Coordinates of C-alpha atoms in Angstrom, one line a residue:
M1 CA 0.0 0.0 0.0
E2 CA 1.1 3.6 -0.7
S3 CA 2.4 5.6 2.2
T4 CA 0.0 8.2 3.7
A5 CA 2.0 11.1 2.2
V6 CA 1.2 10.1 -1.4
L7 CA -2.4 8.8 -0.9
P8 CA -4.9 10.9 -2.8
L9 CA -6.4 13.7 -0.7
I10 CA -10.2 13.9 -1.2
V11 CA -11.7 17.3 -0.4
D12 CA -15.3 18.0 0.4
M13 CA -16.6 21.3 -1.1
D14 CA -19.3 23.0 0.9
G15 CA -18.1 24.0 4.4
T16 CA -14.7 22.4 3.8
L17 CA -13.0 23.9 0.8
L18 CA -15.5 26.8 0.8
R19 CA -16.8 28.8 3.6
S20 CA -20.2 28.7 1.9
D21 CA -22.8 26.3 0.6
M22 CA -23.1 26.2 -3.2
S23 CA -26.5 24.5 -3.1
Y24 CA -28.0 27.6 -1.3
A25 CA -26.0 29.8 -3.6
N26 CA -27.5 28.0 -6.6
L27 CA -31.0 28.6 -5.1
L28 CA -30.3 32.3 -4.8
A29 CA -28.9 32.5 -8.3
M30 CA -32.0 30.7 -9.6
A31 CA -34.3 33.1 -7.7
A32 CA -32.5 36.1 -9.0
H33 CA -32.4 34.8 -12.6
S34 CA -36.0 33.5 -12.9
P35 CA -38.1 34.2 -9.8
E36 CA -41.1 32.5 -11.3
V37 CA -39.3 29.1 -11.2
L38 CA -39.5 29.2 -7.4
L39 CA -43.1 28.1 -7.8
K40 CA -41.7 24.7 -9.1
L41 CA -39.4 24.3 -6.1
P42 CA -41.9 22.5 -3.8
G43 CA -42.4 19.8 -6.4
W44 CA -38.6 19.5 -7.0
L45 CA -38.0 19.1 -3.3
L46 CA -40.2 16.0 -3.4
Q47 CA -37.8 14.4 -5.9
P48 CA -34.4 12.8 -5.0
R49 CA -31.8 15.5 -4.0
N50 CA -29.6 15.0 -7.0
I51 CA -32.5 15.5 -9.3
C52 CA -33.5 18.7 -7.4
R53 CA -30.0 20.0 -7.6
A54 CA -29.8 19.3 -11.4
N55 CA -33.1 21.1 -11.9
M56 CA -31.8 24.2 -10.2
A57 CA -28.5 24.1 -12.1
D58 CA -30.5 23.9 -15.3
V59 CA -32.0 27.3 -14.6
A60 CA -29.0 29.2 -13.4
L61 CA -25.5 28.5 -12.0
P62 CA -24.0 30.5 -9.1
D63 CA -21.0 32.7 -9.7
T64 CA -17.8 30.9 -8.7
H65 CA -15.5 33.9 -8.7
N66 CA -14.2 35.4 -5.4
L67 CA -15.6 32.5 -3.3
P68 CA -14.4 32.5 0.3
L69 CA -11.9 29.7 0.6
N70 CA -11.1 28.0 3.9
P71 CA -7.4 28.8 4.5
D72 CA -6.8 25.7 6.7
C73 CA -8.2 23.5 3.9
V74 CA -6.1 25.3 1.2
G75 CA -3.0 24.9 3.5
L76 CA -3.5 21.2 3.7
I77 CA -4.0 20.9 -0.1
V78 CA -0.8 22.8 -0.7
E79 CA 1.1 20.7 1.8
R80 CA -0.2 17.4 0.4
R81 CA 0.4 18.5 -3.2
A82 CA 4.0 19.3 -2.3
A83 CA 4.3 15.8 -1.0
G84 CA 3.2 14.4 -4.4
A85 CA -0.5 13.5 -3.5
R86 CA -3.2 13.7 -6.0
I87 CA -5.9 16.3 -5.0
V88 CA -9.5 15.4 -5.8
L89 CA -12.6 17.6 -5.2
I90 CA -15.9 15.7 -4.6
A91 CA -19.2 17.1 -3.5
A92 CA -23.0 16.4 -3.4
A93 CA -23.5 19.6 -5.4
D94 CA -24.3 19.4 -9.1
S95 CA -21.3 18.3 -11.2
R96 CA -21.4 21.6 -13.2
I97 CA -21.0 23.6 -10.0
V98 CA -18.2 21.3 -8.8
A99 CA -16.4 21.6 -12.1
A100 CA -16.7 25.4 -12.1
V101 CA -15.3 25.7 -8.5
A102 CA -12.4 23.3 -9.3
Q103 CA -11.4 25.1 -12.4
Q104 CA -11.8 28.5 -10.8
T105 CA -9.6 27.6 -7.8
G106 CA -7.0 25.7 -9.8
L107 CA -6.3 23.4 -6.8
F108 CA -7.5 20.1 -8.1
D109 CA -6.3 17.3 -10.4
E110 CA -9.8 15.7 -10.5
W111 CA -13.3 16.5 -9.5
H112 CA -16.7 14.7 -9.2
G113 CA -20.2 15.9 -8.4
S114 CA -23.8 14.7 -8.5
N115 CA -25.9 14.4 -11.6
R116 CA -29.3 13.1 -12.5
D117 CA -28.1 9.5 -12.3
T118 CA -25.7 9.8 -9.3
D119 CA -26.1 11.3 -5.8
L120 CA -22.7 11.8 -4.3
S121 CA -23.8 12.5 -0.7
G122 CA -23.4 10.6 2.5
A123 CA -22.9 6.8 2.1
N124 CA -23.2 7.1 -1.7
K125 CA -20.0 9.3 -1.7
A126 CA -18.2 6.8 0.5
R127 CA -19.1 3.9 -1.9
F128 CA -18.0 6.0 -4.9
L129 CA -14.6 6.7 -3.3
V130 CA -14.1 3.0 -2.3
D131 CA -14.9 2.0 -5.9
L132 CA -12.5 4.7 -7.2
F133 CA -9.6 4.4 -4.8
G134 CA -10.2 1.2 -2.7
E135 CA -10.8 0.8 1.0
R136 CA -8.4 2.9 3.0
G137 CA -6.9 4.1 -0.3
F138 CA -7.4 7.8 0.3
D139 CA -7.4 10.5 2.9
Y140 CA -10.5 12.6 3.3
I141 CA -11.2 16.0 4.7
G142 CA -14.8 17.1 5.6
D143 CA -16.8 19.2 8.0
S144 CA -20.2 17.6 8.8
Q145 CA -22.0 14.5 10.0
T146 CA -22.7 13.6 6.3
D147 CA -19.0 13.0 6.0
L148 CA -18.9 10.2 8.6
P149 CA -19.2 7.3 6.0
A150 CA -16.3 8.8 4.0
W151 CA -14.2 9.2 7.1
Q152 CA -14.9 5.6 8.0
T153 CA -13.6 4.3 4.7
A154 CA -10.6 6.6 4.5
R155 CA -7.0 5.9 5.6
R156 CA -6.8 9.2 7.4
A157 CA -9.7 11.5 8.3
Y158 CA -9.4 15.3 8.6
T159 CA -12.1 17.3 10.3
L160 CA -12.4 21.0 9.6
G161 CA -14.1 23.6 11.8
S162 CA -15.9 20.8 13.7
S163 CA -17.7 20.9 17.0
P164 CA -16.6 18.8 19.9
R165 CA -19.5 16.4 19.3
L166 CA -18.6 16.0 15.6
Q167 CA -15.0 15.4 16.6
Q168 CA -16.1 12.6 18.9
N169 CA -18.3 11.0 16.2
A170 CA -15.5 11.2 13.6
A171 CA -13.0 9.7 16.0
S172 CA -15.4 6.8 16.5
A173 CA -15.5 6.3 12.7
N174 CA -11.7 6.5 12.2
S175 CA -8.9 6.3 14.7
D176 CA -6.4 8.0 12.4
I177 CA -7.9 11.5 12.6
V178 CA -6.6 15.1 12.6
H179 CA -8.8 18.0 13.7
L180 CA -8.1 21.3 11.8
A181 CA -9.4 24.6 13.2
P182 CA -12.0 23.1 15.6
T183 CA -14.9 25.4 16.3
P184 CA -15.1 26.7 19.9
A185 CA -18.3 25.6 21.7
S186 CA -19.4 29.1 22.7
I187 CA -22.5 31.2 22.1
A188 CA -20.4 34.1 21.1
A189 CA -18.8 32.2 18.2
W190 CA -22.3 31.3 17.0
F191 CA -24.0 34.7 17.6
L192 CA -21.4 37.3 16.7
P193 CA -21.4 36.8 12.9
L194 CA -25.2 37.0 12.9
W195 CA -25.1 40.1 15.0
R196 CA -22.7 41.8 12.5
A197 CA -24.9 40.7 9.6
L198 CA -27.9 42.5 11.3
R199 CA -25.9 45.8 11.0
P200 CA -27.1 47.2 14.3
H201 CA -25.1 50.4 13.6
Q202 CA -27.7 51.1 10.8
W203 CA -30.5 51.2 13.4
V204 CA -29.6 54.8 14.0
K205 CA -31.6 55.6 10.8
N206 CA -34.7 54.4 12.5
V207 CA -34.6 57.3 15.1
L208 CA -36.5 59.1 12.3
V209 CA -39.7 57.5 13.6
F210 CA -39.4 59.9 16.6
A211 CA -39.2 62.9 14.3
P212 CA -43.0 63.6 14.2
L213 CA -43.2 63.3 18.0
L214 CA -40.3 65.8 18.4
A215 CA -41.3 68.2 15.6
G216 CA -44.9 68.4 17.0
H217 CA -43.6 68.8 20.6
S218 CA -45.8 65.8 21.5
F219 CA -44.2 64.5 24.7
D220 CA -47.1 62.2 25.9
L221 CA -45.8 59.0 27.6
G222 CA -48.1 56.8 25.5
H223 CA -46.8 58.5 22.3
G224 CA -43.3 57.9 23.4
V225 CA -43.9 54.2 24.1
A226 CA -45.6 53.8 20.7
A227 CA -42.7 55.5 18.9
L228 CA -40.2 53.2 20.8
I229 CA -42.1 50.1 19.6
A230 CA -42.1 51.5 16.1
F231 CA -38.4 52.0 16.4
V232 CA -37.9 48.3 17.4
A233 CA -40.2 47.1 14.6
F234 CA -38.4 49.1 12.0
S235 CA -35.0 48.0 13.3
L236 CA -35.9 44.3 13.1
T237 CA -37.5 44.8 9.6
A238 CA -34.4 46.7 8.4
S239 CA -32.1 44.0 9.6
S240 CA -34.2 41.4 7.8
A241 CA -34.0 43.4 4.6
Y242 CA -30.2 43.8 5.0
L243 CA -29.9 40.0 5.3
V244 CA -32.0 39.5 2.1
N245 CA -29.9 42.2 0.3
D246 CA -26.7 40.5 1.3
L247 CA -27.9 37.1 0.2
F248 CA -28.8 38.4 -3.3
D249 CA -25.7 40.6 -3.4
L250 CA -23.2 37.9 -2.6
D251 CA -21.3 38.1 -5.9
A252 CA -21.0 41.9 -5.9
D253 CA -20.0 42.0 -2.2
R254 CA -17.3 39.4 -2.7
A255 CA -15.8 41.5 -5.4
H256 CA -16.0 44.7 -3.3
P257 CA -12.8 45.7 -1.3
R258 CA -14.8 46.4 1.8
K259 CA -18.1 44.5 1.5
R260 CA -16.3 41.2 1.0
H261 CA -15.8 41.1 4.8
R262 CA -19.5 41.0 5.5
P263 CA -20.5 37.8 7.3
L264 CA -22.4 36.2 4.5
A265 CA -19.9 37.2 1.8
A266 CA -17.0 36.0 3.9
G267 CA -18.6 32.8 4.9
D268 CA -18.7 33.7 8.6
L269 CA -22.4 33.2 8.5
S270 CA -24.0 30.4 6.6
L271 CA -26.5 31.2 3.8
R272 CA -29.0 28.9 5.5
R273 CA -28.8 30.7 8.8
G274 CA -28.9 34.1 7.1
G275 CA -32.1 33.2 5.2
F276 CA -33.8 31.8 8.3
A277 CA -32.8 34.9 10.4
A278 CA -34.2 37.2 7.7
F279 CA -37.6 35.4 7.8
A280 CA -37.7 35.2 11.6
L281 CA -36.9 38.9 12.1
A282 CA -39.6 40.0 9.6
A283 CA -42.1 37.8 11.3
I284 CA -41.3 39.0 14.8
A285 CA -41.5 42.6 13.7
G286 CA -44.8 42.1 12.0
V287 CA -46.3 40.3 15.0
V288 CA -45.1 43.0 17.5
A289 CA -46.5 45.8 15.3
L290 CA -49.8 44.0 14.8
L291 CA -50.3 43.4 18.5
T292 CA -49.3 46.9 19.8
L293 CA -49.7 49.5 17.0
P294 CA -52.4 50.7 14.7
L295 CA -53.1 48.6 11.5
A296 CA -52.0 51.6 9.5
F297 CA -48.5 51.2 10.9
D298 CA -48.4 47.6 9.7
A299 CA -49.3 48.8 6.3
V300 CA -46.5 51.4 6.3
L301 CA -44.0 48.8 7.7
T302 CA -45.0 46.4 4.9
L303 CA -44.6 49.1 2.3
Y304 CA -41.1 49.8 3.7
F305 CA -40.1 46.1 3.6
V306 CA -41.5 45.5 0.1
T307 CA -39.8 48.7 -1.2
T308 CA -36.5 47.7 0.4
L309 CA -36.7 44.2 -1.2
S310 CA -37.6 45.8 -4.6
Y311 CA -34.6 48.1 -4.2
S312 CA -32.2 45.3 -3.3
L313 CA -33.4 43.0 -6.1
W314 CA -34.0 45.4 -8.9
L315 CA -34.4 49.2 -8.3
K316 CA -30.9 49.9 -7.2
R317 CA -29.7 49.1 -10.8
K318 CA -32.0 51.8 -12.3
V319 CA -30.3 55.2 -12.8
F320 CA -31.7 58.0 -10.6
L321 CA -34.8 55.9 -9.6
D322 CA -32.5 54.2 -7.1
I323 CA -31.6 57.5 -5.5
F324 CA -35.3 58.6 -5.2
V325 CA -36.2 55.2 -3.7
L326 CA -33.4 55.5 -1.1
A327 CA -34.6 59.0 -0.1
G328 CA -38.2 57.6 0.0
L329 CA -37.2 54.9 2.5
Y330 CA -36.0 57.6 4.9
T331 CA -39.3 59.5 4.5
I332 CA -41.3 56.3 5.0
R333 CA -39.8 56.1 8.5
I334 CA -41.1 59.5 9.4
I335 CA -44.5 58.7 8.1
A336 CA -44.5 55.5 10.1
G337 CA -43.6 57.4 13.3
A338 CA -46.6 59.7 12.8
V339 CA -48.9 56.8 12.1
A340 CA -47.7 54.9 15.2
I341 CA -48.6 57.8 17.5
G342 CA -51.8 58.7 15.6
I343 CA -50.9 62.3 14.4
S344 CA -50.7 63.8 11.0
V345 CA -47.3 64.4 9.4
S346 CA -46.4 68.1 9.0
P347 CA -46.1 69.0 5.3
W348 CA -43.0 71.0 6.2
L349 CA -41.4 68.0 7.7
L350 CA -42.2 65.9 4.6
A351 CA -40.9 68.6 2.3
F352 CA -37.6 68.9 4.3
S353 CA -37.1 65.2 4.5
M354 CA -37.7 64.7 0.8
F355 CA -34.9 67.1 -0.2
F356 CA -32.6 66.4 2.6
F357 CA -32.6 62.6 2.3
L358 CA -32.4 62.9 -1.5
A359 CA -29.1 64.7 -0.9
L360 CA -27.9 61.9 1.4
A361 CA -28.8 59.3 -1.2
V362 CA -26.8 61.2 -3.8
V363 CA -23.8 61.2 -1.4
K364 CA -24.1 57.4 -1.2
R365 CA -24.0 57.1 -5.0
L366 CA -21.2 59.7 -5.3
V367 CA -19.1 57.6 -2.9
E368 CA -19.6 54.5 -5.0
L369 CA -18.7 56.3 -8.2
Q370 CA -15.5 57.5 -6.6
T371 CA -14.7 53.9 -5.6
V372 CA -15.3 52.9 -9.3
I373 CA -12.9 55.7 -10.4
R374 CA -10.2 54.7 -7.9
T375 CA -10.4 51.0 -9.0
N376 CA -10.1 52.0 -12.7
H377 CA -13.5 50.7 -13.8
T378 CA -15.6 52.5 -16.4
R379 CA -18.9 51.6 -14.9
G380 CA -20.2 51.1 -11.4
H381 CA -20.6 47.4 -10.5
K382 CA -24.2 46.4 -11.1
R383 CA -25.2 50.1 -11.4
D384 CA -26.4 52.1 -14.4
Y385 CA -24.1 55.0 -13.6
W386 CA -21.1 56.0 -15.5
V387 CA -18.1 57.9 -14.2
E388 CA -19.1 60.6 -16.7
D389 CA -22.3 61.1 -14.6
L390 CA -20.2 62.4 -11.6
S391 CA -20.7 66.1 -12.2
M392 CA -24.4 65.7 -12.7
I393 CA -24.8 63.7 -9.5
Q394 CA -22.7 66.3 -7.6
A395 CA -25.0 69.1 -8.9
L396 CA -28.1 67.1 -7.9
G397 CA -26.8 66.6 -4.4
A398 CA -25.9 70.2 -3.8
A399 CA -29.2 71.5 -5.2
S400 CA -31.3 69.0 -3.2
G401 CA -29.4 69.7 0.0
Y402 CA -29.7 73.5 -0.3
L403 CA -33.4 73.2 -1.1
S404 CA -33.9 71.3 2.2
V405 CA -32.4 74.3 4.0
L406 CA -34.7 76.7 2.0
V407 CA -37.7 74.6 3.2
L408 CA -36.5 75.1 6.8
A409 CA -36.1 78.9 6.2
L410 CA -39.7 79.1 5.0
Y411 CA -40.9 77.0 7.9
F412 CA -39.3 79.3 10.4
N413 CA -41.6 82.1 9.3
S414 CA -44.7 79.9 9.2
P415 CA -47.7 80.0 11.6
E416 CA -46.8 76.5 12.8
A417 CA -43.3 77.6 13.9
L418 CA -44.7 80.8 15.6
S419 CA -47.1 78.6 17.6
L420 CA -44.5 76.1 18.7
Y421 CA -41.4 78.3 19.6
R422 CA -41.1 81.2 21.9
S423 CA -38.3 82.8 19.8
P424 CA -38.6 81.3 16.3
Q425 CA -36.2 83.9 14.9
L426 CA -33.4 82.0 16.7
L427 CA -34.1 79.0 14.5
W428 CA -32.4 80.8 11.6
G429 CA -29.1 79.8 13.2
I430 CA -29.8 76.3 12.0
C431 CA -29.6 77.3 8.3
P432 CA -25.9 78.2 8.1
L433 CA -25.1 75.1 10.2
L434 CA -26.9 72.8 7.8
L435 CA -25.5 74.5 4.8
F436 CA -22.0 74.0 6.2
W437 CA -22.7 70.3 7.0
I438 CA -24.2 69.5 3.6
S439 CA -21.4 71.3 1.7
R440 CA -18.7 69.5 3.8
M441 CA -20.4 66.1 3.2
L442 CA -20.5 66.6 -0.5
I443 CA -16.8 67.7 -0.6
L444 CA -15.7 64.7 1.5
A445 CA -17.8 62.3 -0.7
N446 CA -16.1 63.8 -3.8
R447 CA -12.7 63.1 -2.2
G448 CA -13.7 59.5 -1.3
K449 CA -13.5 60.3 2.4
V450 CA -17.1 59.2 3.3
H451 CA -18.2 55.7 4.3
D452 CA -20.5 54.0 1.7
D453 CA -23.4 55.0 3.9
P454 CA -23.5 58.7 4.9
I455 CA -25.6 58.0 8.0
V456 CA -22.9 55.6 9.2
H457 CA -20.2 58.2 8.4
T458 CA -22.2 60.9 10.4
A459 CA -22.4 58.6 13.4
R460 CA -18.6 58.4 13.4
D461 CA -17.8 62.0 12.5
R462 CA -16.8 64.4 15.2
V463 CA -17.6 67.5 13.2
S464 CA -21.1 66.1 12.6
Y465 CA -21.5 65.7 16.3
L466 CA -20.5 69.3 16.9
V467 CA -22.9 70.6 14.2
G468 CA -25.7 68.4 15.7
A469 CA -25.0 69.7 19.2
A470 CA -25.1 73.3 17.9
I471 CA -28.4 72.7 16.2
I472 CA -29.9 71.2 19.4
A473 CA -28.7 74.2 21.3
V474 CA -30.3 76.6 18.9
I475 CA -33.6 74.6 19.1
A476 CA -33.5 74.6 22.9
A477 CA -32.9 78.3 23.0
S478 CA -35.8 79.0 20.6
V479 CA -38.1 77.0 22.8
L480 CA -37.0 78.3 26.2
L481 CA -35.9 81.9 25.6

């Protein structure tokens, strides 16, 4: 028999070579390519797994560029190849996907996947390997319970990222075993990637639900509680939408210099857990809102969720329409806050929010275009904007931002302001502060110094805090003096 050093190394794909699951990636690719085909999925799931996988692969194949590789697995492959071993990729996924991954990575001498006639999962995979290489004629690296039959027939078994329980089961199947990068049995290791994927720092946007309460000086305790519940519901819904967006934006995120570190794109959070969490968060938000807030709020929350999904799947690739939708999502939060506490929205507040948040949406696109320019592309990734549009977008942002300040100036002389503030003339001090902040934001965005999301940048920017504190001081003075 060959020595262990030169036995073929058989590598599992999902969760072992890749920090991802290509079957779920295939499902997402199919949903993005032909959403109507999802109606056939329940029937496909009743068929054998290899037939179901083949049906999905017939519709669309997932992108295999920029996939997150497991460094420990790659390290073992490099080590065994240097020792003269043949490296073979084998997976239960459709053979077309396996071939694409093998060819894209360039790490393998041979590869095998499932097709309509053969299911290479579990015990079937083990029998296939024994037929191909003989009993104990290969080493095998895997990551899950389904790999136990293959470990049992291998000469040496490698586990990767395994839990203590899986390590114990694998050791029972094969005494010659090596554990690579074992997973710590802690709640933090399980929860932190999910928490990051929820983007809790983005919840700051949802404080807009308090805007109608503050603008109308409605400080009733019941209104405050209702606004707080609305904030929680919007935060859960927004996180659900972020997860859906990240699931359908995997390919683009993995090619992005910063977004490739997002938990789903990097493989820190599995696609299955991400999808389940998105559904659970949306369901919890809907139930909480239904039980505690007016039905009209549920309608606005549903509108927000549907609009966000439409933006993620389609609208963000439509020139200028994407900017207006982004701005509209901010304004929807304000409307939801008013509906939650049962008051009408001030037309002044709506007009200001329309222009102000349109300017912020422009800043977001401006930053993306600057990234495109720095990376020497001619068009934005999955966007309809060209770098030649830069000057037009800059002009739109400045015009919209300054119009929002004009709306404020008109409001300060309105009967509504005169009835709410003791010294409304002091409110004029807000105008130069906002003009300065908007101008500075546009200049920083043009220089590529702003985070992709201007709200996140604002939350981390000292100057923005100083401007915000000055605005609060002006408002307090106009109320008290």
